[in-house]
PDB file of C-alpha atoms in Angstrom:
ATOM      1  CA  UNK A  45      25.077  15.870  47.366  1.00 71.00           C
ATOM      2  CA  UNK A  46      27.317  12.775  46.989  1.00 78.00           C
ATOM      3  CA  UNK A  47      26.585  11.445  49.936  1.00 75.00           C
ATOM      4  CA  UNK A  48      23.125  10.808  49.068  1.00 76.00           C
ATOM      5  CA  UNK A  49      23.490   9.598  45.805  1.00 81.00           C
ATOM      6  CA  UNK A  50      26.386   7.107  47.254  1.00 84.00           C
ATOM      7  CA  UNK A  51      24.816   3.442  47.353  1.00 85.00           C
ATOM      8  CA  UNK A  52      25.956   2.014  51.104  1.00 87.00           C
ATOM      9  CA  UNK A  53      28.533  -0.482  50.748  1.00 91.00           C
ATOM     10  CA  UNK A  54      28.388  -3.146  53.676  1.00 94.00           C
ATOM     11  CA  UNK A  55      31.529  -5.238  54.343  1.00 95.00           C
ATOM     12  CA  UNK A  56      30.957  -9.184  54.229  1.00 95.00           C
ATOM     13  CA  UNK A  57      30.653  -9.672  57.851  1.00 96.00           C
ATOM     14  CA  UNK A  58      27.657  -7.275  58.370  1.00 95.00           C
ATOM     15  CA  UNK A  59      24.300  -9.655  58.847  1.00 93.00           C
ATOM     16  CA  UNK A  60      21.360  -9.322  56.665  1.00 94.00           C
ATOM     17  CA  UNK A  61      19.506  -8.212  59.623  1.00 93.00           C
ATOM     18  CA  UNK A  62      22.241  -5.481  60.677  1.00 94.00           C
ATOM     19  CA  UNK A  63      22.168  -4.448  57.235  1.00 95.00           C
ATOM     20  CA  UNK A  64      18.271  -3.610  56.523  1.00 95.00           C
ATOM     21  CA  UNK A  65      18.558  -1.517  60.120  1.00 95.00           C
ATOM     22  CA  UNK A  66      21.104   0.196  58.712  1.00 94.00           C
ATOM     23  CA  UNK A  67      18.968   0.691  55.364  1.00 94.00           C
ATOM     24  CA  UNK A  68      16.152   1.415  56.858  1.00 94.00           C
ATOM     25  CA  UNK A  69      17.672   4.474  58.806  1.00 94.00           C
ATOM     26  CA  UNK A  70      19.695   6.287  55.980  1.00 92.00           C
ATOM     27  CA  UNK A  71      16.944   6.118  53.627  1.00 91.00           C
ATOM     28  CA  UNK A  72      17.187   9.082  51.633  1.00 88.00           C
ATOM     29  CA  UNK A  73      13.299  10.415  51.685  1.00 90.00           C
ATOM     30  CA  UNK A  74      12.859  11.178  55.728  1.00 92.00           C
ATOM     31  CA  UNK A  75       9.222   9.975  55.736  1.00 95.00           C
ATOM     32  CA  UNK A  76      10.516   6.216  54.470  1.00 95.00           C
ATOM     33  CA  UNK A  77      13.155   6.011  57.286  1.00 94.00           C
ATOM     34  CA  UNK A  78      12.594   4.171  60.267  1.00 94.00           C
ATOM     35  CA  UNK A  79      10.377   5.885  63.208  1.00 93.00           C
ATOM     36  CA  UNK A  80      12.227   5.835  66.595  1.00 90.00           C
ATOM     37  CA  UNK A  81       9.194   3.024  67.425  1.00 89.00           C
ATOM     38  CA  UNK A  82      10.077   0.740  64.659  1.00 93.00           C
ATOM     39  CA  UNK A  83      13.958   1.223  65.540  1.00 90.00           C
ATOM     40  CA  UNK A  84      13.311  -0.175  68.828  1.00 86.00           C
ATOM     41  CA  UNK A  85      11.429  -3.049  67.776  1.00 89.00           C
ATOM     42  CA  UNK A  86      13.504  -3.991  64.890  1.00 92.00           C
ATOM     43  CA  UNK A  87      14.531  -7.540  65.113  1.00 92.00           C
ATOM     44  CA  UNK A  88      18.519  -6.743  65.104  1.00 91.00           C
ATOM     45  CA  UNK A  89      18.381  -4.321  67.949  1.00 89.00           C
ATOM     46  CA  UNK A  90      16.006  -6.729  69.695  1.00 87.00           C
ATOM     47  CA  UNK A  91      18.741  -9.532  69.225  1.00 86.00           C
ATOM     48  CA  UNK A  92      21.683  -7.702  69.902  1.00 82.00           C
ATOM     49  CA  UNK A  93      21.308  -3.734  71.011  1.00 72.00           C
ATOM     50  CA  UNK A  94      18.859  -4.269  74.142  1.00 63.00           C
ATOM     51  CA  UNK A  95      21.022  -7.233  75.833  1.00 67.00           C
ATOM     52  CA  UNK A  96      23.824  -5.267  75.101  1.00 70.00           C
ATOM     53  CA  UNK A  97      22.143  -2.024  76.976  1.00 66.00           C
ATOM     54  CA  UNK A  98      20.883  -4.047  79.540  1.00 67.00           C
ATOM     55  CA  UNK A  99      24.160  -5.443  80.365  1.00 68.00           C
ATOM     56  CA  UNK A 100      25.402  -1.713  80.771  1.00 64.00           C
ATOM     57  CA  UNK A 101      22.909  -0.603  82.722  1.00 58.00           C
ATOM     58  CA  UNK A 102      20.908  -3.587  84.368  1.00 60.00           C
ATOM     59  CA  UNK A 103      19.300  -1.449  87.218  1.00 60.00           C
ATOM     60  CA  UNK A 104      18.651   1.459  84.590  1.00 56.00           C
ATOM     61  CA  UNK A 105      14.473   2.708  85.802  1.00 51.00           C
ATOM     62  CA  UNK A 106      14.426   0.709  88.676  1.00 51.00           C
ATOM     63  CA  UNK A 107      13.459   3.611  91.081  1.00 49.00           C
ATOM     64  CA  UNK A 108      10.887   4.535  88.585  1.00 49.00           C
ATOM     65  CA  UNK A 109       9.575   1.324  88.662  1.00 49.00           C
ATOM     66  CA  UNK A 110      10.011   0.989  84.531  1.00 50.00           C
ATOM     67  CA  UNK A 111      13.047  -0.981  82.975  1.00 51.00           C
ATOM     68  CA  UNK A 112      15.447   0.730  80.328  1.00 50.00           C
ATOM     69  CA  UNK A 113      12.725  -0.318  77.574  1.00 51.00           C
ATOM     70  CA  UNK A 114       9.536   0.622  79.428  1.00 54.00           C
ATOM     71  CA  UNK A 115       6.649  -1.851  80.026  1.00 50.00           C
ATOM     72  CA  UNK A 116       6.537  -3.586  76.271  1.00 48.00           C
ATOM     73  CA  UNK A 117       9.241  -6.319  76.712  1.00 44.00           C
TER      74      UNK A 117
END
């Protein structure tokens, strides 16, 4: 029970940007958190998450003819 009625804390350093991800996929009520759809499209893991993945695993679908993010880059 505390740990939902614990506010987050985010340290300095965490972005604006990193910081209403995070928000947006704690929320406490399950039907107000971020849907798997809008996770992928959020601006911080289009800025920083798929570049990183992509850099991991470049040829990732290839054979399947689809990249690691499917046909909506």
């Amino acid at each position: 029970n505390r740990i939902l009625n614990t506010p987050v804390e985010f340290p300095a350093h965490v972005s604006k940007l990193a910081r209403h991800f995070i928000s947006g996929i704690l929320r406490k009520r399950p039907e107000k958190r971020l849907t798997l759809k809008e996770i992928s499209k959020h601006p911080w893991i289009v800025a920083n998450a798929r570049a990183e993945l992509e850099n991991v695993a470049p040829n990732c679908g290839e054979a399947e003819g689809t990249s690691l993010w499917g046909n909506d880059q």
